[in-house]
mmCIF file of C-alpha atoms in Angstrom:
data_model
loop_
_atom_site.group_PDB
_atom_site.id
_atom_site.type_symbol
_atom_site.label_atom_id
_atom_site.label_comp_id
_atom_site.label_asym_id
_atom_site.label_seq_id
_atom_site.Cartn_x
_atom_site.Cartn_y
_atom_site.Cartn_z
ATOM 1 C CA UNK B 1 1.569 5.674 22.311
ATOM 2 C CA UNK B 2 1.429 9.484 20.651
ATOM 3 C CA UNK B 3 1.357 9.494 17.034
ATOM 4 C CA UNK B 4 4.905 10.840 16.709
ATOM 5 C CA UNK B 5 5.909 9.036 13.362
ATOM 6 C CA UNK B 6 3.251 10.864 11.344
ATOM 7 C CA UNK B 7 5.080 13.631 12.275
ATOM 8 C CA UNK B 8 7.512 15.316 9.443
ATOM 9 C CA UNK B 9 10.959 14.321 9.819
ATOM 10 C CA UNK B 10 12.759 16.116 12.011
ATOM 11 C CA UNK B 11 15.084 17.097 8.824
ATOM 12 C CA UNK B 12 11.403 18.100 6.611
ATOM 13 C CA UNK B 13 12.428 17.065 3.520
ATOM 14 C CA UNK B 14 9.188 15.923 1.939
ATOM 15 C CA UNK B 15 5.837 17.425 0.147
ATOM 16 C CA UNK B 16 2.196 16.541 1.136
ATOM 17 C CA UNK B 17 -0.993 17.695 0.399
ATOM 18 C CA UNK B 18 -1.133 16.449 -3.582
ATOM 19 C CA UNK B 19 -3.682 14.136 -4.602
ATOM 20 C CA UNK B 20 -2.589 10.817 -3.502
ATOM 21 C CA UNK B 21 -4.956 9.669 -7.036
ATOM 22 C CA UNK B 22 -4.432 12.477 -9.699
ATOM 23 C CA UNK B 23 -5.394 11.222 -13.254
ATOM 24 C CA UNK B 24 -2.089 10.778 -14.766
ATOM 25 C CA UNK B 25 -1.351 12.227 -17.940
ATOM 26 C CA UNK B 26 0.323 10.324 -20.988
ATOM 27 C CA UNK B 27 2.929 8.241 -20.676
ATOM 28 C CA UNK B 28 4.362 9.492 -23.516
ATOM 29 C CA UNK B 29 5.417 13.000 -21.791
ATOM 30 C CA UNK B 30 7.987 10.019 -19.487
ATOM 31 C CA UNK B 31 9.040 7.554 -22.773
ATOM 32 C CA UNK B 32 11.140 10.278 -24.490
ATOM 33 C CA UNK B 33 12.766 11.991 -21.802
ATOM 34 C CA UNK B 34 15.364 10.058 -20.044
ATOM 35 C CA UNK B 35 18.768 9.032 -21.105
ATOM 36 C CA UNK B 36 22.037 8.667 -19.095
ATOM 37 C CA UNK B 37 24.060 11.725 -20.410
ATOM 38 C CA UNK B 38 20.901 13.844 -18.690
ATOM 39 C CA UNK B 39 21.865 13.530 -15.336
ATOM 40 C CA UNK B 40 24.914 14.531 -13.673
ATOM 41 C CA UNK B 41 26.805 14.971 -10.337
ATOM 42 C CA UNK B 42 25.475 18.651 -11.190
ATOM 43 C CA UNK B 43 22.145 17.914 -11.519
ATOM 44 C CA UNK B 44 21.617 16.423 -7.411
ATOM 45 C CA UNK B 45 19.270 18.612 -6.325
ATOM 46 C CA UNK B 46 16.676 18.541 -9.458
ATOM 47 C CA UNK B 47 15.086 15.509 -9.200
ATOM 48 C CA UNK B 48 14.114 16.981 -4.958
ATOM 49 C CA UNK B 49 13.257 20.358 -6.408
ATOM 50 C CA UNK B 50 9.579 19.633 -6.405
ATOM 51 C CA UNK B 51 9.186 18.397 -2.306
ATOM 52 C CA UNK B 52 8.240 21.363 -0.050
ATOM 53 C CA UNK B 53 9.994 21.636 3.056
ATOM 54 C CA UNK B 54 7.562 21.842 5.056
ATOM 55 C CA UNK B 55 6.072 18.754 4.494
ATOM 56 C CA UNK B 56 6.472 14.967 4.307
ATOM 57 C CA UNK B 57 4.919 12.845 1.454
ATOM 58 C CA UNK B 58 3.699 10.522 4.066
ATOM 59 C CA UNK B 59 3.237 7.112 3.821
ATOM 60 C CA UNK B 60 -0.106 5.551 3.924
ATOM 61 C CA UNK B 61 -0.965 1.694 4.258
ATOM 62 C CA UNK B 62 -1.340 -0.806 1.149
ATOM 63 C CA UNK B 63 1.126 -1.602 -1.691
ATOM 64 C CA UNK B 64 4.703 -0.606 -2.076
ATOM 65 C CA UNK B 65 6.706 -2.412 -5.255
ATOM 66 C CA UNK B 66 10.196 -2.446 -5.224
ATOM 67 C CA UNK B 67 10.969 -2.048 -9.133
ATOM 68 C CA UNK B 68 13.030 -3.622 -11.168
ATOM 69 C CA UNK B 69 16.252 -1.875 -12.650
ATOM 70 C CA UNK B 70 16.168 -2.782 -16.308
ATOM 71 C CA UNK B 71 19.226 -2.525 -18.619
ATOM 72 C CA UNK B 72 19.908 -1.842 -22.647
ATOM 73 C CA UNK B 73 20.665 -6.205 -23.676
ATOM 74 C CA UNK B 74 23.564 -4.657 -25.698
ATOM 75 C CA UNK B 75 25.588 -3.020 -22.850
ATOM 76 C CA UNK B 76 24.469 -2.945 -19.830
ATOM 77 C CA UNK B 77 24.298 0.546 -19.740
ATOM 78 C CA UNK B 78 20.472 1.762 -17.280
ATOM 79 C CA UNK B 79 17.836 1.840 -19.546
ATOM 80 C CA UNK B 80 15.883 5.078 -17.859
ATOM 81 C CA UNK B 81 13.336 5.281 -20.120
ATOM 82 C CA UNK B 82 11.775 1.602 -19.132
ATOM 83 C CA UNK B 83 12.781 2.440 -15.616
ATOM 84 C CA UNK B 84 10.788 5.525 -15.978
ATOM 85 C CA UNK B 85 7.291 4.273 -18.252
ATOM 86 C CA UNK B 86 7.124 1.135 -15.381
ATOM 87 C CA UNK B 87 7.033 3.551 -12.563
ATOM 88 C CA UNK B 88 3.897 5.353 -14.178
ATOM 89 C CA UNK B 89 2.478 1.833 -15.199
ATOM 90 C CA UNK B 90 2.653 1.018 -10.977
ATOM 91 C CA UNK B 91 1.393 4.156 -10.111
ATOM 92 C CA UNK B 92 -1.671 3.421 -12.594
ATOM 93 C CA UNK B 93 -2.392 0.401 -10.564
ATOM 94 C CA UNK B 94 -3.160 2.481 -7.402
ATOM 95 C CA UNK B 95 -0.039 1.627 -5.208
ATOM 96 C CA UNK B 96 0.721 3.263 -1.900
ATOM 97 C CA UNK B 97 4.606 4.089 -3.612
ATOM 98 C CA UNK B 98 7.355 2.820 -4.952
ATOM 99 C CA UNK B 99 10.498 1.764 -3.488
ATOM 100 C CA UNK B 100 14.151 1.793 -5.551
ATOM 101 C CA UNK B 101 17.101 0.404 -4.915
ATOM 102 C CA UNK B 102 15.870 -2.865 -3.457
ATOM 103 C CA UNK B 103 16.788 -6.695 -4.661
ATOM 104 C CA UNK B 104 14.798 -6.255 -7.400
ATOM 105 C CA UNK B 105 16.153 -2.958 -8.490
ATOM 106 C CA UNK B 106 19.671 -5.529 -8.464
ATOM 107 C CA UNK B 107 21.140 -2.293 -5.934
ATOM 108 C CA UNK B 108 24.174 -4.800 -5.392
ATOM 109 C CA UNK B 109 24.670 -4.498 -9.097
ATOM 110 C CA UNK B 110 24.786 -0.384 -9.581
ATOM 111 C CA UNK B 111 27.402 2.040 -8.377
ATOM 112 C CA UNK B 112 25.900 5.359 -6.161
ATOM 113 C CA UNK B 113 26.145 7.103 -9.360
ATOM 114 C CA UNK B 114 23.637 4.785 -11.214
ATOM 115 C CA UNK B 115 21.422 4.455 -8.290
ATOM 116 C CA UNK B 116 20.274 7.741 -7.556
ATOM 117 C CA UNK B 117 19.751 8.017 -11.676
ATOM 118 C CA UNK B 118 17.550 5.114 -11.293
ATOM 119 C CA UNK B 119 15.460 7.440 -8.004
ATOM 120 C CA UNK B 120 15.881 10.678 -9.991
ATOM 121 C CA UNK B 121 14.274 8.994 -13.732
ATOM 122 C CA UNK B 122 11.514 7.223 -11.093
ATOM 123 C CA UNK B 123 10.974 10.649 -9.454
ATOM 124 C CA UNK B 124 11.138 12.689 -12.433
ATOM 125 C CA UNK B 125 9.052 10.029 -13.640
ATOM 126 C CA UNK B 126 5.760 10.366 -11.439
ATOM 127 C CA UNK B 127 5.838 13.999 -11.116
ATOM 128 C CA UNK B 128 5.626 14.452 -14.745
ATOM 129 C CA UNK B 129 2.663 11.975 -14.878
ATOM 130 C CA UNK B 130 0.759 13.724 -12.130
ATOM 131 C CA UNK B 131 1.933 11.233 -9.047
ATOM 132 C CA UNK B 132 4.086 13.600 -6.737
ATOM 133 C CA UNK B 133 2.663 13.052 -3.411
ATOM 134 C CA UNK B 134 3.829 9.533 -4.448
ATOM 135 C CA UNK B 135 6.540 8.493 -2.240
ATOM 136 C CA UNK B 136 9.608 6.785 -2.767
ATOM 137 C CA UNK B 137 11.463 4.464 -0.146
ATOM 138 C CA UNK B 138 15.278 4.063 -1.303
ATOM 139 C CA UNK B 139 17.368 0.771 -0.773
ATOM 140 C CA UNK B 140 20.428 2.405 1.509
ATOM 141 C CA UNK B 141 21.825 -0.289 3.486
ATOM 142 C CA UNK B 142 25.744 -0.689 3.634
ATOM 143 C CA UNK B 143 28.406 -2.783 5.250
ATOM 144 C CA UNK B 144 29.179 0.574 6.791
ATOM 145 C CA UNK B 145 27.180 3.278 9.008
ATOM 146 C CA UNK B 146 29.346 5.718 7.372
ATOM 147 C CA UNK B 147 28.509 4.759 3.878
ATOM 148 C CA UNK B 148 24.806 3.855 4.922
ATOM 149 C CA UNK B 149 24.288 7.821 5.907
ATOM 150 C CA UNK B 150 25.750 8.643 2.451
ATOM 151 C CA UNK B 151 23.676 6.506 0.592
ATOM 152 C CA UNK B 152 20.544 8.364 2.950
ATOM 153 C CA UNK B 153 21.726 11.575 1.779
ATOM 154 C CA UNK B 154 22.061 10.786 -1.616
ATOM 155 C CA UNK B 155 18.925 8.933 -1.334
ATOM 156 C CA UNK B 156 17.396 12.415 -0.353
ATOM 157 C CA UNK B 157 19.289 14.505 -3.008
ATOM 158 C CA UNK B 158 18.191 11.868 -5.864
ATOM 159 C CA UNK B 159 14.136 12.792 -4.713
ATOM 160 C CA UNK B 160 13.438 9.550 -2.616
ATOM 161 C CA UNK B 161 11.251 10.321 0.682
ATOM 162 C CA UNK B 162 12.860 7.422 2.534
ATOM 163 C CA UNK B 163 15.997 4.907 3.036
ATOM 164 C CA UNK B 164 14.998 1.504 3.956
ATOM 165 C CA UNK B 165 17.787 -0.391 5.595
ATOM 166 C CA UNK B 166 19.733 -3.485 5.986
ATOM 167 C CA UNK B 167 21.657 -4.559 9.167
ATOM 168 C CA UNK B 168 25.119 -5.102 8.404
ATOM 169 C CA UNK B 169 26.163 -8.474 8.237
ATOM 170 C CA UNK B 170 29.731 -8.864 6.449
ATOM 171 C CA UNK B 171 31.701 -8.624 9.941
ATOM 172 C CA UNK B 172 28.537 -10.165 11.630
ATOM 173 C CA UNK B 173 31.486 -12.671 13.936
ATOM 174 C CA UNK B 174 32.781 -9.238 16.177
ATOM 175 C CA UNK B 175 29.208 -7.546 16.432
ATOM 176 C CA UNK B 176 28.403 -6.988 20.228
ATOM 177 C CA UNK B 177 24.854 -7.912 20.982
ATOM 178 C CA UNK B 178 24.135 -3.876 21.199
ATOM 179 C CA UNK B 179 25.917 -3.316 17.775
ATOM 180 C CA UNK B 180 22.827 -3.690 15.359
ATOM 181 C CA UNK B 181 20.689 -1.222 17.769
ATOM 182 C CA UNK B 182 24.031 1.537 17.480
ATOM 183 C CA UNK B 183 24.091 1.539 13.619
ATOM 184 C CA UNK B 184 20.431 1.543 13.813
ATOM 185 C CA UNK B 185 20.097 4.591 15.949
ATOM 186 C CA UNK B 186 23.069 6.633 14.199
ATOM 187 C CA UNK B 187 21.901 5.989 11.376
ATOM 188 C CA UNK B 188 18.995 7.358 12.084
ATOM 189 C CA UNK B 189 19.924 10.398 13.667
ATOM 190 C CA UNK B 190 22.339 11.282 10.851
ATOM 191 C CA UNK B 191 20.252 10.748 7.894
ATOM 192 C CA UNK B 192 18.393 13.599 6.594
ATOM 193 C CA UNK B 193 14.860 11.583 5.520
ATOM 194 C CA UNK B 194 13.276 9.197 8.217
ATOM 195 C CA UNK B 195 14.430 4.776 7.993
ATOM 196 C CA UNK B 196 12.730 2.099 7.911
ATOM 197 C CA UNK B 197 14.798 -1.250 8.977
ATOM 198 C CA UNK B 198 14.784 -3.939 6.923
ATOM 199 C CA UNK B 199 15.153 -7.326 8.292
ATOM 200 C CA UNK B 200 16.034 -9.657 5.591
ATOM 201 C CA UNK B 201 17.806 -12.910 6.966
ATOM 202 C CA UNK B 202 18.391 -14.355 3.796
ATOM 203 C CA UNK B 203 20.119 -11.358 2.533
ATOM 204 C CA UNK B 204 22.146 -10.751 5.358
ATOM 205 C CA UNK B 205 24.270 -13.887 6.291
ATOM 206 C CA UNK B 206 21.131 -14.924 8.408
ATOM 207 C CA UNK B 207 20.875 -12.102 10.646
ATOM 208 C CA UNK B 208 17.298 -12.092 11.776
ATOM 209 C CA UNK B 209 16.360 -8.659 14.059
ATOM 210 C CA UNK B 210 13.178 -9.973 16.508
ATOM 211 C CA UNK B 211 10.438 -8.135 17.876
ATOM 212 C CA UNK B 212 12.006 -7.197 20.480
ATOM 213 C CA UNK B 213 14.571 -5.414 19.261
ATOM 214 C CA UNK B 214 12.742 -3.365 16.306
ATOM 215 C CA UNK B 215 9.949 -2.374 19.091
ATOM 216 C CA UNK B 216 12.660 -0.711 20.588
ATOM 217 C CA UNK B 217 13.950 0.766 17.825
ATOM 218 C CA UNK B 218 10.650 2.273 16.933
ATOM 219 C CA UNK B 219 10.895 4.615 19.910
ATOM 220 C CA UNK B 220 13.094 6.272 16.947
ATOM 221 C CA UNK B 221 11.518 9.330 16.138
ATOM 222 C CA UNK B 222 13.451 8.991 12.727
ATOM 223 C CA UNK B 223 12.242 5.285 12.063
ATOM 224 C CA UNK B 224 9.148 5.096 10.811
ATOM 225 C CA UNK B 225 8.495 1.677 9.337
ATOM 226 C CA UNK B 226 9.702 -2.231 8.475
ATOM 227 C CA UNK B 227 9.668 -4.622 6.830
ATOM 228 C CA UNK B 228 9.847 -7.999 6.806
ATOM 229 C CA UNK B 229 10.922 -10.812 4.570
ATOM 230 C CA UNK B 230 11.657 -12.921 7.221
ATOM 231 C CA UNK B 231 8.124 -14.035 6.175
ATOM 232 C CA UNK B 232 7.464 -14.314 10.117
ATOM 233 C CA UNK B 233 4.154 -13.164 10.664
ATOM 234 C CA UNK B 234 3.975 -14.079 14.518
ATOM 235 C CA UNK B 235 6.931 -11.065 14.898
ATOM 236 C CA UNK B 236 4.823 -9.429 12.383
ATOM 237 C CA UNK B 237 1.612 -8.910 15.036
ATOM 238 C CA UNK B 238 4.159 -8.483 18.121
ATOM 239 C CA UNK B 239 5.720 -5.568 16.579
ATOM 240 C CA UNK B 240 2.132 -4.136 14.673
ATOM 241 C CA UNK B 241 0.314 -4.054 18.571
ATOM 242 C CA UNK B 242 3.869 -3.067 19.914
ATOM 243 C CA UNK B 243 4.059 0.120 18.431
ATOM 244 C CA UNK B 244 0.589 0.573 17.055
ATOM 245 C CA UNK B 245 0.652 0.412 13.872
ATOM 246 C CA UNK B 246 -1.075 2.603 11.235
ATOM 247 C CA UNK B 247 -3.499 0.028 9.026
ATOM 248 C CA UNK B 248 -5.583 0.253 6.775
ATOM 249 C CA UNK B 249 -8.737 1.286 8.769
ATOM 250 C CA UNK B 250 -6.643 2.526 11.945
ATOM 251 C CA UNK B 251 -4.444 5.881 12.309
ATOM 252 C CA UNK B 252 -2.454 4.456 15.278
ATOM 253 C CA UNK B 253 1.217 5.752 15.865
ATOM 254 C CA UNK B 254 1.617 5.975 12.030
ATOM 255 C CA UNK B 255 4.485 3.561 12.312
ATOM 256 C CA UNK B 256 4.597 1.414 9.138
ATOM 257 C CA UNK B 257 4.663 -2.633 9.659
ATOM 258 C CA UNK B 258 5.113 -3.928 6.115
ATOM 259 C CA UNK B 259 5.294 -7.671 4.809
ATOM 260 C CA UNK B 260 8.455 -8.143 2.612
ATOM 261 C CA UNK B 261 6.821 -10.437 0.333
ATOM 262 C CA UNK B 262 3.194 -10.862 -1.535
ATOM 263 C CA UNK B 263 2.120 -14.174 -0.500
ATOM 264 C CA UNK B 264 1.246 -13.250 2.964
ATOM 265 C CA UNK B 265 -0.545 -9.908 2.587
ATOM 266 C CA UNK B 266 -3.659 -11.091 3.753
ATOM 267 C CA UNK B 267 -1.948 -12.263 6.719
ATOM 268 C CA UNK B 268 0.087 -9.327 7.128
ATOM 269 C CA UNK B 269 -3.133 -7.181 7.364
ATOM 270 C CA UNK B 270 -4.930 -9.133 9.553
ATOM 271 C CA UNK B 271 -2.480 -9.170 12.272
ATOM 272 C CA UNK B 272 -2.061 -5.826 12.210
ATOM 273 C CA UNK B 273 0.209 -4.908 9.652
ATOM 274 C CA UNK B 274 0.805 -1.844 7.398
ATOM 275 C CA UNK B 275 0.546 -3.796 4.184
ATOM 276 C CA UNK B 276 3.576 -4.847 1.949
ATOM 277 C CA UNK B 277 6.654 -4.311 0.562
ATOM 278 C CA UNK B 278 6.589 -6.963 -2.545
ATOM 279 C CA UNK B 279 7.734 -7.514 -5.440
ATOM 280 C CA UNK B 280 5.459 -9.124 -6.960
ATOM 281 C CA UNK B 281 3.859 -5.636 -7.468
ATOM 282 C CA UNK B 282 6.137 -5.451 -10.501
ATOM 283 C CA UNK B 283 4.258 -8.662 -12.388
ATOM 284 C CA UNK B 284 1.432 -7.910 -11.504
ATOM 285 C CA UNK B 285 -0.233 -4.859 -8.808
ATOM 286 C CA UNK B 286 -3.466 -4.379 -9.543
ATOM 287 C CA UNK B 287 -3.847 -7.921 -7.977
ATOM 288 C CA UNK B 288 -1.437 -6.958 -4.288
ATOM 289 C CA UNK B 289 -3.800 -4.133 -4.236
ATOM 290 C CA UNK B 290 -7.110 -5.981 -4.900
ATOM 291 C CA UNK B 291 -6.141 -7.898 -1.959
ATOM 292 C CA UNK B 292 -5.885 -4.935 0.369
ATOM 293 C CA UNK B 293 -9.379 -3.271 -1.033
ATOM 294 C CA UNK B 294 -11.346 -6.505 -0.343
ATOM 295 C CA UNK B 295 -9.823 -6.750 2.992
ATOM 296 C CA UNK B 296 -10.354 -3.234 3.837
ATOM 297 C CA UNK B 297 -14.570 -3.685 2.262
ATOM 298 C CA UNK B 298 -14.944 -6.707 5.084
ATOM 299 C CA UNK B 299 -14.923 -9.141 1.779
ATOM 300 C CA UNK B 300 -12.711 -11.546 3.231
ATOM 301 C CA UNK B 301 -13.747 -14.818 1.502
ATOM 302 C CA UNK B 302 -12.949 -12.614 -1.457
ATOM 303 C CA UNK B 303 -9.596 -11.589 -0.411
ATOM 304 C CA UNK B 304 -9.022 -15.019 0.314
ATOM 305 C CA UNK B 305 -9.548 -16.321 -3.530
ATOM 306 C CA UNK B 306 -7.156 -13.602 -4.327
ATOM 307 C CA UNK B 307 -4.366 -14.096 -1.718
ATOM 308 C CA UNK B 308 -4.673 -17.663 -3.393
ATOM 309 C CA UNK B 309 -3.895 -16.550 -7.002
ATOM 310 C CA UNK B 310 -1.224 -14.034 -5.755
ATOM 311 C CA UNK B 311 0.898 -16.941 -3.589
ATOM 312 C CA UNK B 312 1.042 -19.168 -6.226
ATOM 313 C CA UNK B 313 2.174 -16.282 -8.336
ATOM 314 C CA UNK B 314 4.771 -15.144 -6.445
ATOM 315 C CA UNK B 315 6.276 -18.648 -5.580
ATOM 316 C CA UNK B 316 7.039 -18.831 -9.307
ATOM 317 C CA UNK B 317 8.457 -15.084 -8.285
ATOM 318 C CA UNK B 318 10.429 -16.248 -5.185
ATOM 319 C CA UNK B 319 12.091 -19.172 -6.492
ATOM 320 C CA UNK B 320 12.499 -17.468 -9.757
ATOM 321 C CA UNK B 321 14.115 -14.215 -8.776
ATOM 322 C CA UNK B 322 14.638 -11.386 -10.129
ATOM 323 C CA UNK B 323 15.918 -13.428 -13.442
ATOM 324 C CA UNK B 324 12.483 -14.948 -13.647
ATOM 325 C CA UNK B 325 10.476 -11.772 -13.123
ATOM 326 C CA UNK B 326 12.247 -9.915 -15.814
ATOM 327 C CA UNK B 327 11.700 -12.634 -18.249
ATOM 328 C CA UNK B 328 7.425 -13.107 -17.555
ATOM 329 C CA UNK B 329 7.989 -8.977 -17.945
ATOM 330 C CA UNK B 330 9.345 -9.648 -21.089
ATOM 331 C CA UNK B 331 6.764 -12.479 -22.148
ATOM 332 C CA UNK B 332 3.491 -11.128 -20.892
ATOM 333 C CA UNK B 333 4.303 -6.718 -20.783
ATOM 334 C CA UNK B 334 7.010 -6.781 -23.605
ATOM 335 C CA UNK B 335 9.729 -5.149 -21.594
ATOM 336 C CA UNK B 336 12.284 -5.900 -19.133
ATOM 337 C CA UNK B 337 15.389 -7.199 -20.809
ATOM 338 C CA UNK B 338 17.509 -9.251 -18.255
ATOM 339 C CA UNK B 339 19.855 -8.850 -15.386
ATOM 340 C CA UNK B 340 23.296 -8.080 -15.026
ATOM 341 C CA UNK B 341 25.778 -10.430 -15.122
ATOM 342 C CA UNK B 342 26.869 -12.938 -13.963
ATOM 343 C CA UNK B 343 23.442 -13.306 -13.072
ATOM 344 C CA UNK B 344 22.498 -15.973 -16.384
ATOM 345 C CA UNK B 345 20.399 -15.042 -18.998
ATOM 346 C CA UNK B 346 17.321 -17.215 -19.163
ATOM 347 C CA UNK B 347 17.233 -19.547 -22.782
ATOM 348 C CA UNK B 348 13.660 -20.078 -24.356
ATOM 349 C CA UNK B 349 13.264 -23.333 -22.375
ATOM 350 C CA UNK B 350 13.456 -21.807 -18.832
ATOM 351 C CA UNK B 351 11.950 -18.752 -20.074
ATOM 352 C CA UNK B 352 8.490 -20.774 -21.169
ATOM 353 C CA UNK B 353 8.717 -22.230 -17.376
ATOM 354 C CA UNK B 354 8.556 -18.759 -15.746
ATOM 355 C CA UNK B 355 6.136 -17.646 -18.533
ATOM 356 C CA UNK B 356 4.258 -21.070 -16.989
ATOM 357 C CA UNK B 357 4.513 -19.905 -13.564
ATOM 358 C CA UNK B 358 3.119 -16.495 -14.315
ATOM 359 C CA UNK B 359 0.272 -16.771 -16.294
ATOM 360 C CA UNK B 360 -2.785 -17.601 -13.709
ATOM 361 C CA UNK B 361 -1.828 -14.599 -12.402
ATOM 362 C CA UNK B 362 -1.284 -12.377 -14.731
ATOM 363 C CA UNK B 363 -4.306 -13.437 -16.358
ATOM 364 C CA UNK B 364 -5.623 -11.704 -13.002
ATOM 365 C CA UNK B 365 -3.817 -8.858 -13.752
ATOM 366 C CA UNK B 366 -5.200 -8.425 -17.065
ATOM 367 C CA UNK B 367 -8.898 -9.041 -15.715
ATOM 368 C CA UNK B 368 -8.663 -6.412 -13.179
ATOM 369 C CA UNK B 369 -7.092 -3.595 -15.737
#
């Protein structure tokens, strides 16, 4: 298979060539420069200004973190300062990239303008801290082809490099067999940035895109990857083999075949996947990265031991959702706040329970710092 997915997007909207792991500047640079009043519709091109039109920020195998969106506890307004410093903390841990507007980012609770603000704050924070080459994937799923393309365009102007797209599901009963294929192809045709297919049946009325469909869609030059939160490693292996996915040791076609949860990081790599996009990275990015490093070094026994701890921690995240993740961030790292209503705010007993579920993992994380 040719390496078409390693080539720049048709619209060439990215930047490449800077060090993958630059020395970070002080976090104080980004802690105080973000306030919602600083961003407006007139500044849409600001976050993308550091992008060289001739080259993309290429995706590389590894761990990508779908970042949490933080709010001020009293008003529920975006807390752009915390969003910025959290992004830098993750970059310093060695992750391969970040994802905004995912499930962990409460995208469904945000307006279009707020989505843009979050991505801008993330991009500007990374650039200010010396991580100009770190790519950002932006969640752009919507119920219509038209709005999905609009979100892809807004993602680009806000500093996003790639779009992560869920299939529409509200009118699921009325779709024809070819409807989803046409949806992804039409979005990919119109999007100014490359897209990744997001297969997450739990979020889209049970729609589970099979390996044949994803392998077919992978032939589109502007579809460069997939995220499988379905947890089906058999499907992941079939897709990875069918598209010659990039792995930590092989460039392949450049197509990114990603697991969607940290609890099967090692399994993803063993069957030929490219890495993960996992929300647990908000709590323990170094632990997730360490598994990929051990796998690449051939240290499977050590990798399996870490994977077991990460899997137990990920169950705490899966069972408690974004409410538990934010609570654990507050307990162990001093920031996190609450999700937007109508999601509940945990009481002390619930917060203690969440903290207990993450305790073993956070101890591992701190030992790796």
